[in-house]
PDB file of C-alpha atoms and ligand atoms in Angstrom:
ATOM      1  CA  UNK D1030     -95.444  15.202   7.804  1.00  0.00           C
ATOM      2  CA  UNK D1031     -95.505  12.398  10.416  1.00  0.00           C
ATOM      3  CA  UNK D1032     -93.413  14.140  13.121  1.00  0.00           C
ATOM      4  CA  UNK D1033     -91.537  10.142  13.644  1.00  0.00           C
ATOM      5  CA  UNK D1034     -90.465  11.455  10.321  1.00  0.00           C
ATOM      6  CA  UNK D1035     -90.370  15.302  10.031  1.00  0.00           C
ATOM      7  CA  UNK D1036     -86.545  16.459   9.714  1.00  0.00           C
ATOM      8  CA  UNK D1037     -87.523  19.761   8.461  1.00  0.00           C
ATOM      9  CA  UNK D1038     -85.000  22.953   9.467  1.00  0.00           C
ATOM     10  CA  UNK D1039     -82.419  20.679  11.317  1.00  0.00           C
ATOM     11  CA  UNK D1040     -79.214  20.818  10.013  1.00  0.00           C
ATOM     12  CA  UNK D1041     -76.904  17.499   9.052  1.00  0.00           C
ATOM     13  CA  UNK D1042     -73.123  16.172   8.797  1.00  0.00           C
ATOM     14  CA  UNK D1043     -72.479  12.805   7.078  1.00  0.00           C
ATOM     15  CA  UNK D1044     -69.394  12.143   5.917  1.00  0.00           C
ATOM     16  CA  UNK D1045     -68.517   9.192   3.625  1.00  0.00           C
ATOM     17  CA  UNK D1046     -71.844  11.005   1.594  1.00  0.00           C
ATOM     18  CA  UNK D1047     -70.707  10.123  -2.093  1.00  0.00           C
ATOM     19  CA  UNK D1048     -71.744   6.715  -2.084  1.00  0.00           C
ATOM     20  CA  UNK D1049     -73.421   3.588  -0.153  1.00  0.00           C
ATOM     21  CA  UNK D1050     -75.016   4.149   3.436  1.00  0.00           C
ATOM     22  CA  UNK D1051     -74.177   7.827   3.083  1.00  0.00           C
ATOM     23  CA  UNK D1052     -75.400   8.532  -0.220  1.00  0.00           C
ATOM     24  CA  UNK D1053     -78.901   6.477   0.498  1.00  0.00           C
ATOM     25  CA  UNK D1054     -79.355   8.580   3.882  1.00  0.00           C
ATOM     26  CA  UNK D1055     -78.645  12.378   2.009  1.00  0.00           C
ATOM     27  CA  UNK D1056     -81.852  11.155  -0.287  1.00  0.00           C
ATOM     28  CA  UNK D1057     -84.179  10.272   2.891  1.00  0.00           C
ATOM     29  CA  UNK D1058     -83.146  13.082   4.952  1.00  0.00           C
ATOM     30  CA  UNK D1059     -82.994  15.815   2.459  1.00  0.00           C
ATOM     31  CA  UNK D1060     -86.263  14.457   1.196  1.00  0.00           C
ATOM     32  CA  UNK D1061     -87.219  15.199   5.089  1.00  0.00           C
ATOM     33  CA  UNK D1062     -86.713  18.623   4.992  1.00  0.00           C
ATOM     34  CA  UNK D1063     -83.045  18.509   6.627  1.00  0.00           C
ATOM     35  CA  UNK D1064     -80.206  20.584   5.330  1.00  0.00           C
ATOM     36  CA  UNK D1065     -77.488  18.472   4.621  1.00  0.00           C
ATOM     37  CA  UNK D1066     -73.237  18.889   5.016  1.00  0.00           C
ATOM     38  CA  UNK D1067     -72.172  16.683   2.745  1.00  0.00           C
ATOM     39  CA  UNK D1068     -68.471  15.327   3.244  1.00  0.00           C
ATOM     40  CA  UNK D1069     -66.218  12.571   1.025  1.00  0.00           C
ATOM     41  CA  UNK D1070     -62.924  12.181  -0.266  1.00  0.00           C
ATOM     42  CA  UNK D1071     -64.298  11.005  -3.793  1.00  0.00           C
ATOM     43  CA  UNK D1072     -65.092  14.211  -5.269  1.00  0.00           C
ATOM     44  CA  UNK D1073     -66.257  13.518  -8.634  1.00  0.00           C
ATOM     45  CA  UNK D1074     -69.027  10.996  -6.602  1.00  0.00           C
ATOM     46  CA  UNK D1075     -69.532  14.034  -4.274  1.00  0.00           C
ATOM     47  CA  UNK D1076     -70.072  16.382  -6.883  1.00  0.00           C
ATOM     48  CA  UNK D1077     -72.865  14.456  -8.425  1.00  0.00           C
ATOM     49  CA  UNK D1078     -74.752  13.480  -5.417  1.00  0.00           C
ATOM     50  CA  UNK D1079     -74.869  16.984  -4.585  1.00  0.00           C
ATOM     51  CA  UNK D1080     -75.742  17.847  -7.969  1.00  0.00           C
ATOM     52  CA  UNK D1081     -78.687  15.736  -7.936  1.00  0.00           C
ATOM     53  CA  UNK D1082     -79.762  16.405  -4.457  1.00  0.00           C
ATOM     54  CA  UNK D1083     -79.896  19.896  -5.414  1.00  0.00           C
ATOM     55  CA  UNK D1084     -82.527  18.906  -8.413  1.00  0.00           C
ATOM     56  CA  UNK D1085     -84.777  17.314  -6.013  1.00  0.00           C
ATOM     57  CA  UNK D1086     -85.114  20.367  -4.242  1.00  0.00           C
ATOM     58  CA  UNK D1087     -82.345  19.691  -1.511  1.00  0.00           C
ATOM     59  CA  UNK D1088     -80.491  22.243   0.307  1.00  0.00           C
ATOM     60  CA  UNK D1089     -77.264  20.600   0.311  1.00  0.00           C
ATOM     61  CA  UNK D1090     -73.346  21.981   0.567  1.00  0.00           C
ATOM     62  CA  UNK D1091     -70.393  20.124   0.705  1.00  0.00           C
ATOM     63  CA  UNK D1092     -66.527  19.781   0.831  1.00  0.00           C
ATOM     64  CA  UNK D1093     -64.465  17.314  -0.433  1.00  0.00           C
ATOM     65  CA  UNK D1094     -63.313  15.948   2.570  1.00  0.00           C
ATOM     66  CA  UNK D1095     -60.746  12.841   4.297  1.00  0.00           C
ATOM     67  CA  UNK D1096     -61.983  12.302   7.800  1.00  0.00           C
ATOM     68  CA  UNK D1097     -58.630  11.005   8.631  1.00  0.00           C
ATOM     69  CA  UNK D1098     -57.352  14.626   8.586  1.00  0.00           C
ATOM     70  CA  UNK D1099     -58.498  16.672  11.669  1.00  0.00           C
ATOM     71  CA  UNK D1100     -58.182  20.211   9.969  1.00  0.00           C
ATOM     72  CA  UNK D1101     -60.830  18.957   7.657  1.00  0.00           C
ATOM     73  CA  UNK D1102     -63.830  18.293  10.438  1.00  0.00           C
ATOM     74  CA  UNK D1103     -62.863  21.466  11.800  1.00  0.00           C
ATOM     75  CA  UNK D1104     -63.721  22.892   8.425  1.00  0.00           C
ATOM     76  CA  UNK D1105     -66.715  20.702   7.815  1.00  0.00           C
ATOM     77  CA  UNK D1106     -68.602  22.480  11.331  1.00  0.00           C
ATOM     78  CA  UNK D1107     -67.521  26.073  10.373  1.00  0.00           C
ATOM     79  CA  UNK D1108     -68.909  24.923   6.832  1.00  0.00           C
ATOM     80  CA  UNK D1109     -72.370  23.814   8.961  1.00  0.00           C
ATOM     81  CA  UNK D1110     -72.259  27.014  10.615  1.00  0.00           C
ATOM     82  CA  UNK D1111     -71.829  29.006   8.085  1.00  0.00           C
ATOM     83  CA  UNK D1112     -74.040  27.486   5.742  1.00  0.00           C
ATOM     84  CA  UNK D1113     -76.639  26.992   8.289  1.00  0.00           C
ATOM     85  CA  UNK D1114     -75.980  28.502  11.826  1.00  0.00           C
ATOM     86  CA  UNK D1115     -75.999  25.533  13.838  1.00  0.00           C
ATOM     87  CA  UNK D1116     -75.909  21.933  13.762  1.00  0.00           C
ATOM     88  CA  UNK D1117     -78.125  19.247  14.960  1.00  0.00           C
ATOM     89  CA  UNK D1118     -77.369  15.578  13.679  1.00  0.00           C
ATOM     90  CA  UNK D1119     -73.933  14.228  12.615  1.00  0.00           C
ATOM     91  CA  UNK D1120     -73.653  11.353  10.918  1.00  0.00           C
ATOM     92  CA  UNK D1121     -70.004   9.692  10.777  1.00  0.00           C
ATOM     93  CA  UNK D1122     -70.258   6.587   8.298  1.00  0.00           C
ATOM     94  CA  UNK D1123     -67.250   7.463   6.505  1.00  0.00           C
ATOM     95  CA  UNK D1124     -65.315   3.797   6.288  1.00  0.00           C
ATOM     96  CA  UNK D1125     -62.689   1.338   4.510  1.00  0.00           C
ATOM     97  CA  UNK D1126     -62.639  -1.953   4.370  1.00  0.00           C
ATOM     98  CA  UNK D1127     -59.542  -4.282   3.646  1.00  0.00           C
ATOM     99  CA  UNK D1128     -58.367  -7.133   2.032  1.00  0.00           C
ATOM    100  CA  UNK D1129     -59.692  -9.951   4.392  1.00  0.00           C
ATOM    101  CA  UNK D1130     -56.690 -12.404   5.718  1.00  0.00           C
ATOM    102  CA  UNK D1131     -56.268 -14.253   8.697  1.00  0.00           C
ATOM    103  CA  UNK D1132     -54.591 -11.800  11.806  1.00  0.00           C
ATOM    104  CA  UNK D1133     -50.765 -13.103  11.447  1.00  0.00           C
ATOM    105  CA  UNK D1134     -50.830 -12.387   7.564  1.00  0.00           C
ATOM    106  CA  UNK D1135     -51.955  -8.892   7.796  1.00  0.00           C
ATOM    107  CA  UNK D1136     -49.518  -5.745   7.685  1.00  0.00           C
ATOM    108  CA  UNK D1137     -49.121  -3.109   9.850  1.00  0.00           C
ATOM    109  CA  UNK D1138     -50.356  -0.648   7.101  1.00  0.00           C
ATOM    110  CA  UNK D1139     -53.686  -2.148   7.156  1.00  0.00           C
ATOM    111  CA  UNK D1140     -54.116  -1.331  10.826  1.00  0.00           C
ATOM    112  CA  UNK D1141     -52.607   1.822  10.345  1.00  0.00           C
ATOM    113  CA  UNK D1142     -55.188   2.721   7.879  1.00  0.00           C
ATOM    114  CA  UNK D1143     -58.375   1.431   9.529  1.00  0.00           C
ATOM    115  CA  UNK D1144     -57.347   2.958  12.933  1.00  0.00           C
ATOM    116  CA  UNK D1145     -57.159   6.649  10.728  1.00  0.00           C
ATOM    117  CA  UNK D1146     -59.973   6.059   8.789  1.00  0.00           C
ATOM    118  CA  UNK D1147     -62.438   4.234  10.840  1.00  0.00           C
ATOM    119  CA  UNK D1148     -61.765   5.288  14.460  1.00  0.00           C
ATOM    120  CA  UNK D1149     -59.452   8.290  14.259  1.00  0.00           C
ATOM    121  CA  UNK D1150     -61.764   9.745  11.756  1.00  0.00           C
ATOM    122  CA  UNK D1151     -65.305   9.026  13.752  1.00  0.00           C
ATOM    123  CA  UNK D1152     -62.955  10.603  16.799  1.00  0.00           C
ATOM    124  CA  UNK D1153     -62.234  13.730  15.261  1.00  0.00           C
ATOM    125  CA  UNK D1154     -65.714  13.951  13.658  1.00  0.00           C
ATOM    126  CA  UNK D1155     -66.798  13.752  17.444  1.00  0.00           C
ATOM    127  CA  UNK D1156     -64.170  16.234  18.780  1.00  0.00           C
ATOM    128  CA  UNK D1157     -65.684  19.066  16.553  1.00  0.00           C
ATOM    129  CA  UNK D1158     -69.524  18.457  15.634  1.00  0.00           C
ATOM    130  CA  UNK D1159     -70.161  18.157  19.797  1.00  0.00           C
ATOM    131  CA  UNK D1160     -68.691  21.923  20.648  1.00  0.00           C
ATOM    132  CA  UNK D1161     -71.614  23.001  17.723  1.00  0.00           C
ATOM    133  CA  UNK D1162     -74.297  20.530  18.889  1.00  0.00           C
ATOM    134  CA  UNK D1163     -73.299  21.883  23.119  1.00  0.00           C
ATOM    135  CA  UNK D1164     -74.042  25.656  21.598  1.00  0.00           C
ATOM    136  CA  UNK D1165     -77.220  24.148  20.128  1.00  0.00           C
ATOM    137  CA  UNK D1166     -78.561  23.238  23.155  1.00  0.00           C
ATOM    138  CA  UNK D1167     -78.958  19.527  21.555  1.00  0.00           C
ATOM    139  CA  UNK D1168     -77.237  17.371  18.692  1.00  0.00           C
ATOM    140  CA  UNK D1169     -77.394  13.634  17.689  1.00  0.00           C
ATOM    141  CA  UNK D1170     -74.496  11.603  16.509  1.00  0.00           C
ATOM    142  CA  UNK D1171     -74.830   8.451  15.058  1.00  0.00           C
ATOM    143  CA  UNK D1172     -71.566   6.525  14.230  1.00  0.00           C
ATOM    144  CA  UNK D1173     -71.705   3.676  11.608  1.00  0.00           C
ATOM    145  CA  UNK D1174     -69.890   0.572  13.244  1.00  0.00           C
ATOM    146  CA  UNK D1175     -70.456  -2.816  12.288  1.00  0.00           C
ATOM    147  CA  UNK D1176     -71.370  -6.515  13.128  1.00  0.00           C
ATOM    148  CA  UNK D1177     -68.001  -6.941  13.416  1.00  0.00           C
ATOM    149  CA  UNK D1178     -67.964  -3.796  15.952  1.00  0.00           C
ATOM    150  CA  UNK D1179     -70.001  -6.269  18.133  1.00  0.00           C
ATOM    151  CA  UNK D1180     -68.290  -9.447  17.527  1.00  0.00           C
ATOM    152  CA  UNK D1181     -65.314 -11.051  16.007  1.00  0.00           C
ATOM    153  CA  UNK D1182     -65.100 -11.328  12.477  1.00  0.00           C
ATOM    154  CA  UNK D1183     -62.598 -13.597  11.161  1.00  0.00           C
ATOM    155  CA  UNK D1184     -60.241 -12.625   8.408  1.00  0.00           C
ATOM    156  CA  UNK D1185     -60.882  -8.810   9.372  1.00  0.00           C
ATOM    157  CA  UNK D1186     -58.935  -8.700  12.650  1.00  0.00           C
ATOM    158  CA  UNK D1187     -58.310  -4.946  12.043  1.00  0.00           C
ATOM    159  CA  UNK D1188     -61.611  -3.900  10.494  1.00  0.00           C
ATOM    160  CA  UNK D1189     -63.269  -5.550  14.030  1.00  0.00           C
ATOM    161  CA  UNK D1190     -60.528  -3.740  16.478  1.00  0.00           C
ATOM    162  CA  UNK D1191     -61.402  -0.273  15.049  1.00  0.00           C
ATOM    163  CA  UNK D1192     -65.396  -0.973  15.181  1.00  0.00           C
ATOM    164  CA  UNK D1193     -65.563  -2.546  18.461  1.00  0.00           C
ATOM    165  CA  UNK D1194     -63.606   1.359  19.133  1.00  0.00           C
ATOM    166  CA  UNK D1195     -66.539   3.247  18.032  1.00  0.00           C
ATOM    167  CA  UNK D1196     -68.806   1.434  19.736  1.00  0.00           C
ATOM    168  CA  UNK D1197     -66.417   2.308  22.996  1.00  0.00           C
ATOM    169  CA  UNK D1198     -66.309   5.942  21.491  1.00  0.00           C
ATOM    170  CA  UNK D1199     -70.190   5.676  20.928  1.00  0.00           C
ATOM    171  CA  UNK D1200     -70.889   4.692  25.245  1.00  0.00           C
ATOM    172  CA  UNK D1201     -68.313   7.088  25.763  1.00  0.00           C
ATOM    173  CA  UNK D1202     -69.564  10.415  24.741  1.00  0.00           C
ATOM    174  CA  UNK D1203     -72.909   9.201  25.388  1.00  0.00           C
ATOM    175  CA  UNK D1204     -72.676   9.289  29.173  1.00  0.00           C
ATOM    176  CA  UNK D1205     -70.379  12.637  28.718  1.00  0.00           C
ATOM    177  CA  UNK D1206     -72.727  14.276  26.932  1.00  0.00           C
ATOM    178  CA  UNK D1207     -76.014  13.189  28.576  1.00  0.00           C
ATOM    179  CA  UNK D1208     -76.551  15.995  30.608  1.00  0.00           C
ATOM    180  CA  UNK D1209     -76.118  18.322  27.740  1.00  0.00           C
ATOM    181  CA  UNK D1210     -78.997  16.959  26.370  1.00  0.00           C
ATOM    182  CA  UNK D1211     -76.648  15.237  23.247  1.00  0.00           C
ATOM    183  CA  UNK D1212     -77.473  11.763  22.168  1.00  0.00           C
ATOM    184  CA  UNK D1213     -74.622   9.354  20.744  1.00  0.00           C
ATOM    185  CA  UNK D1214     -75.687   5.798  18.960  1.00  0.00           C
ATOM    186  CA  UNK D1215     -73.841   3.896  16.859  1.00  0.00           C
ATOM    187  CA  UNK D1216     -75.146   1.362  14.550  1.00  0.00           C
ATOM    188  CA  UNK D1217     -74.235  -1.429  13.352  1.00  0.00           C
ATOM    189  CA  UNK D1218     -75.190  -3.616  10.149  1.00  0.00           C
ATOM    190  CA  UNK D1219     -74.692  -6.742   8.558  1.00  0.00           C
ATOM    191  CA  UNK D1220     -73.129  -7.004   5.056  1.00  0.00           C
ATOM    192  CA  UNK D1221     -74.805  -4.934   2.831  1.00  0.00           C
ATOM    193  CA  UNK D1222     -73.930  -4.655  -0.743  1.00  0.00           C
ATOM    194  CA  UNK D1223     -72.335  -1.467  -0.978  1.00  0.00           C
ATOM    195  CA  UNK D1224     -68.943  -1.252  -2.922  1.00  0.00           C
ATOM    196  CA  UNK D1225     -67.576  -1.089   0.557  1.00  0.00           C
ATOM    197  CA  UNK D1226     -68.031  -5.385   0.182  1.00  0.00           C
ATOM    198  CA  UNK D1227     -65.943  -5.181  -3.597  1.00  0.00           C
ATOM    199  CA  UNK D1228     -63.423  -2.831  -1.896  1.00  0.00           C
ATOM    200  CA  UNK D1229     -62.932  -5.877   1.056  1.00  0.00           C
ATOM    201  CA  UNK D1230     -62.647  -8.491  -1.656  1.00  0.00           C
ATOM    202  CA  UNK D1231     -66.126  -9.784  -1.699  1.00  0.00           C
ATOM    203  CA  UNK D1232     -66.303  -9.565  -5.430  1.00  0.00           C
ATOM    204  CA  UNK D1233     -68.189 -12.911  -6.760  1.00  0.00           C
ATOM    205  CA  UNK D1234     -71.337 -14.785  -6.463  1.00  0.00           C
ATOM    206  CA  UNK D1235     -69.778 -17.452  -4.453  1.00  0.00           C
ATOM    207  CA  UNK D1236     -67.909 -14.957  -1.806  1.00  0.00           C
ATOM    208  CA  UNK D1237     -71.206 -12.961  -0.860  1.00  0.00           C
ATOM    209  CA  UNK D1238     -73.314 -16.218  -0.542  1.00  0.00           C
ATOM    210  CA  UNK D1239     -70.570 -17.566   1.910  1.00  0.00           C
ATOM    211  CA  UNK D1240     -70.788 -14.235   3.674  1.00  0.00           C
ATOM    212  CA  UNK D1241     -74.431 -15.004   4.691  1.00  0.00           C
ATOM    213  CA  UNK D1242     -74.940 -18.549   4.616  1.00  0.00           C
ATOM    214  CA  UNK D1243     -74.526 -18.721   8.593  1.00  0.00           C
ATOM    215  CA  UNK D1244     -77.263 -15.894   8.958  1.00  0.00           C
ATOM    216  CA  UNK D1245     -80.919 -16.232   9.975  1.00  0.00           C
ATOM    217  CA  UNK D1246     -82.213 -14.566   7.457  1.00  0.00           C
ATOM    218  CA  UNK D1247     -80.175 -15.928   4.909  1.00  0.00           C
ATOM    219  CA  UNK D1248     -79.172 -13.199   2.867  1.00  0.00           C
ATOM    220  CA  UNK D1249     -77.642  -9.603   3.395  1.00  0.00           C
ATOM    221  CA  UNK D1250     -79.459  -5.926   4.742  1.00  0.00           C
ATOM    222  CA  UNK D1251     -80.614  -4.290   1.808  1.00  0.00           C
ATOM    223  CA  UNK D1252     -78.803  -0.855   2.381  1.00  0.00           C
ATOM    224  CA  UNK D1253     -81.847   1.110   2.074  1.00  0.00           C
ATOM    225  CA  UNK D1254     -83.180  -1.359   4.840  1.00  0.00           C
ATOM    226  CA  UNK D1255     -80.074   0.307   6.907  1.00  0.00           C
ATOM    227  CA  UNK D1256     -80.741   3.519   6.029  1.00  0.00           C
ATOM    228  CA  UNK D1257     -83.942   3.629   7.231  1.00  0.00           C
ATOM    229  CA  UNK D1258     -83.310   2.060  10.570  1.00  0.00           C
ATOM    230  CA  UNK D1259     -80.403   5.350  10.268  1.00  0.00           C
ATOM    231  CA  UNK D1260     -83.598   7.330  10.411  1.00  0.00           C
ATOM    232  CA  UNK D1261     -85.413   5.792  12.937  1.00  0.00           C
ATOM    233  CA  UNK D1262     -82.881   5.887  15.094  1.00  0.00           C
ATOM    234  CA  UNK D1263     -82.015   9.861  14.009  1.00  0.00           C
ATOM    235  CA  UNK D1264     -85.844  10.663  14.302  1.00  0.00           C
ATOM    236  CA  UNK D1265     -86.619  13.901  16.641  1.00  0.00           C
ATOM    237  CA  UNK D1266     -88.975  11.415  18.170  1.00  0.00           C
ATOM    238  CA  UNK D1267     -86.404   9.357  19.511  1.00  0.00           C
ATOM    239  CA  UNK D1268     -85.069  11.518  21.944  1.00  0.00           C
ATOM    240  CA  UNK D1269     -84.003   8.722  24.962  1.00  0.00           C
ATOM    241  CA  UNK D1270     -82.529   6.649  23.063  1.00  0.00           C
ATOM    242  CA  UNK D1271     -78.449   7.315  23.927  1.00  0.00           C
ATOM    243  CA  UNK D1272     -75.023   5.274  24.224  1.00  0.00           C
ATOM    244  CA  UNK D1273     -76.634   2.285  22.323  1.00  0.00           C
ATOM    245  CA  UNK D1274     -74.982   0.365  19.398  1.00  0.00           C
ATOM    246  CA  UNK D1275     -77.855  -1.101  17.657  1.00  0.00           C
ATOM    247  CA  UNK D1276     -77.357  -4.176  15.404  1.00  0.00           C
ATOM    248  CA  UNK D1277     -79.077  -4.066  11.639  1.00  0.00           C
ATOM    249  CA  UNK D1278     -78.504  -7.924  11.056  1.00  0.00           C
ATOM    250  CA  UNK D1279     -81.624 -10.045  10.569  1.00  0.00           C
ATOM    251  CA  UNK D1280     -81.161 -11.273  13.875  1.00  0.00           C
ATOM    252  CA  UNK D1281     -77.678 -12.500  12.858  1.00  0.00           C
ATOM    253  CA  UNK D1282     -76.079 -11.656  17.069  1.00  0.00           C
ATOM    254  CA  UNK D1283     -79.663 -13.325  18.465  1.00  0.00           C
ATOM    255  CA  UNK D1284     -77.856 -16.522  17.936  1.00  0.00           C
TER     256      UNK D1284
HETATM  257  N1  LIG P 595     -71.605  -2.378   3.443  1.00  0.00           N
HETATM  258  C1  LIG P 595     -71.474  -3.153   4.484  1.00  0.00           C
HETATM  259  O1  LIG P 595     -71.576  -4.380   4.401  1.00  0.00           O
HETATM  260  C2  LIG P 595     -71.212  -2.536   5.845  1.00  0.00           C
HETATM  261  C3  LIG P 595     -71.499  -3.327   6.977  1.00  0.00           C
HETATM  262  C4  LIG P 595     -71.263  -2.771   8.234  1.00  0.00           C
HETATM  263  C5  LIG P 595     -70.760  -1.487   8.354  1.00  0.00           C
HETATM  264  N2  LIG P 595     -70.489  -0.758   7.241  1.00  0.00           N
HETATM  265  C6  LIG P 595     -69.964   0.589   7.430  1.00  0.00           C
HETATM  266  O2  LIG P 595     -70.836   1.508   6.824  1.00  0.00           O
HETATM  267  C7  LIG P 595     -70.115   2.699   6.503  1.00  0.00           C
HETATM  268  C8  LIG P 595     -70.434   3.120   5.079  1.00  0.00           C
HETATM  269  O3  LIG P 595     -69.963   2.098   4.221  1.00  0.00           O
HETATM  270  P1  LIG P 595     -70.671   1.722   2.838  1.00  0.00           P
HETATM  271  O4  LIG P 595     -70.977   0.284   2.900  1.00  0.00           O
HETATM  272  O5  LIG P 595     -71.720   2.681   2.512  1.00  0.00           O
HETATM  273  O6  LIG P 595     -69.384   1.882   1.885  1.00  0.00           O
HETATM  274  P2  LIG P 595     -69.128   2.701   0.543  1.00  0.00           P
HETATM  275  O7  LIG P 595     -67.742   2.351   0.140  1.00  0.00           O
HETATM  276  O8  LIG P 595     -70.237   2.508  -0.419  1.00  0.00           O
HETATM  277  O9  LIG P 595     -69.184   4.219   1.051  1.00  0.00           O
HETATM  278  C9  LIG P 595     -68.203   4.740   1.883  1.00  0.00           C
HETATM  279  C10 LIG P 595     -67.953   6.191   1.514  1.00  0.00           C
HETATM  280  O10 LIG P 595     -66.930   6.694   2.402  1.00  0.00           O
HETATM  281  C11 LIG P 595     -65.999   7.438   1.618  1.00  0.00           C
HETATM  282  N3  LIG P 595     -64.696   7.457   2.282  1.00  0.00           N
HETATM  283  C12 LIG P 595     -63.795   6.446   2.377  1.00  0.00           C
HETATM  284  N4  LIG P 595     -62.704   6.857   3.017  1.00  0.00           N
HETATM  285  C13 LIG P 595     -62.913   8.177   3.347  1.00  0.00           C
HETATM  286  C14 LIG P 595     -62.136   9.137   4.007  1.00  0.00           C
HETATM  287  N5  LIG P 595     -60.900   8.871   4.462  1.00  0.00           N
HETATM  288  N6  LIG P 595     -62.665  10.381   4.182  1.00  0.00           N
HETATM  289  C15 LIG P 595     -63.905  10.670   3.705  1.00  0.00           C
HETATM  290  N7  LIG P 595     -64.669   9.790   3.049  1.00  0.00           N
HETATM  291  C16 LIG P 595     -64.177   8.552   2.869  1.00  0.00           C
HETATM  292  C17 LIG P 595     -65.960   6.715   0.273  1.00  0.00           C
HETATM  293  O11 LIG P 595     -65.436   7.548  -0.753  1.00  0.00           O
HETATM  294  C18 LIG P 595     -67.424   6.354   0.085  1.00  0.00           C
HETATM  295  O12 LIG P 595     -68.132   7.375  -0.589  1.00  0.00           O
HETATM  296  C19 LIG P 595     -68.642   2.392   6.756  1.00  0.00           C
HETATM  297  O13 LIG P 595     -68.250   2.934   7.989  1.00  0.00           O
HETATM  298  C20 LIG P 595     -68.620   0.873   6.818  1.00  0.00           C
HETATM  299  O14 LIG P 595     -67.550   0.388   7.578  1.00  0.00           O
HETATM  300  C21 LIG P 595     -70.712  -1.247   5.994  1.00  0.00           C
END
C-alpha cells in the first residue's frame, strides 16, 4: 500500500463513530489496516457499524459512549489499551448541533449543552488519549471543529463559541505536546449533509440551498470529500503538520 495511505497496525479512537464524519472515516481507516475504538452514545447505530466493519474484515471494538462524561474517555483508552496495547491516532468528532436562532433568543441550555458536548467532550477526549499517545512515544489527534470554529456563523452563536474553543484547544496542546513528538489538528468543514444538518433544523430543499448560496463552490462538502481530507491530514506521512485548523470549505474563508 501507498505508505501516504498505509494505516496498517496503528491503533484508533473516534468518537461520534455511529454515524456521519465518524462512521465514513471507521470504513477508510479500517479499510487501511488501522484498528479502530469505536465510541457513540447511539448504540443501536454503534452496534451495526461495528457489526459491519467486522464483515469487511475490520478489527474494530467499541463502547457505547457520551463524551460529555469524563469517566467514559477514561474507559475508552483503557479499552484501546487493552484491546490493542497502545494508541496512536484519536479522532474526537463527536458533535451536536442546535436549533439555529439569533444570540438573544437562545437559552442557556443550549450553551450548556454545546459547551459539554462539543468542547468539554473534545477536552476530556484530550486529557486521556495524550497520557497513552506520551507512553507511545507519538500520537495524532485530530479534533472536528467547524467553519463556524473559524468564523461567525449567524443564528448559531453557541455552536461557533464552542468551535472557535477547539480550535484554541487544538493550538493549545499542539505547542504542549510538540516536543513529545504528538501532533494536534483540528479540522474544519463546511456544511455537509450529515443528519448533524436535520438535527440543526436544516431539514428542506430551500434551507440547505440558502446554506450555500454565498459559497464559491456553490454547493456543500460531500462528507466523504471530508473524510478523506480526515485522512490526509491523519496520514503517517504527514508528520509536521501540528497546531493547524484546516478549513474543508470549497474555498468558502478565501473570500
Ligand atoms: N455536517 C456538517 O455540516 C458539519 C460541518 C462542520 C463540522 N461538523 C462537525 O463534524 C462532527 C461530526 O458531525 P456529523 O456531521 O458527522 O454529525 P452526525 O450527527 O452524523 O454524527 C455525529 C455522531 O456523534 C454522536 N454523538 C452525539 N453526541 C454525542 C455524545 N454526547 N457522546 C458521544 N457521541 C455523540 C451521534 O450519535 C452521531 O453518531 C461534529 O463535531 C460536527 O460538529 C459537521
Amino acid at each position: 500500500m501507498d505508505p501516504l495511505l498505509n494505516f496498517q497496525g496503528q491503533v484508533a479512537i473516534i468518537t461520534g463513530a455511529a454515524d456521519g464524519f465518524g462512521r465514513l472515516l471507521a470504513d477508510a481507516l479500517a479499510y487501511r489496516g488501522c484498528k479502530l475504538v469505536l465510541a457513540d452514545i447511539n448504540e443501536e447505530l454503534l452496534a451495526a457499524a461495528v457489526k459491519d466493519l467486522r464483515e469487511a474484515g475490520g478489527d474494530v471494538v467499541s463502547m457505547a459512549a457520551d463524551v460529555s462524561d469524563e469517566s467514559a474517555h477514561k474507559s475508552l483508552v483503557e479499552l484501546a489499551l487493552e484491546s490493542y496495547g497502545k494508541l496512536d491516532i484519536a479522532v474526537n468528532n463527536a458533535g451536536i448541533a442546535h436549533i439555529p436562532g439569533a444570540l438573544h433568543t437562545l437559552d442557556a441550555e443550549t450553551i450548556d449543552a454545546q459547551f459539554n458536548v462539543n468542547l468539554k467532550g473534545v477536552f476530556l477526549g484530550m486529557k486521556y488519549q495524550i497520557p497513552a499517545m506520551l507512553s507511545n512515544g507519538k500520537g495524532h489527534v485530530l479534533n472536528v471543529s467547524s467553519m463556524a470554529g473559524l468564523g461567525g456563523a449567524p443564528k448559531a452563536a453557541p455552536y461557533s463559541a464552542v468551535k472557535h474553543g477547539v480550535v484554541g484547544l487544538t493550538k493549545t496542546a499542539a505547542v504542549e505536546y510538540g516536543r513529545k513528538n504528538i501532533q494536534v489538528n483540528a479540522i474544519c468543514p463546511f456544511f455537509s449533509p450529515t443528519s448533524l444538518l436535520d438535527k440543526g433544523g436544516f431539514t428542506t430543499e430551500e434551507s440547505r440551498a440558502q446554506l450555500v448560496m454565498g459559497s464559491p463552490m456553490k454547493r456543500m462538502a460531500d462528507p466523504q470529500e471530508v473524510v478523506s481530507a480526515m485522512i490526509l491530514m491523519l496520514s503517517p506521512a504527514n508528520s509536521f503538520m501540528s497546531g493547524q485548523s484546516v478549513a474543508i470549505d470549497g474555498a468558502m474563508s478565501a473570500w
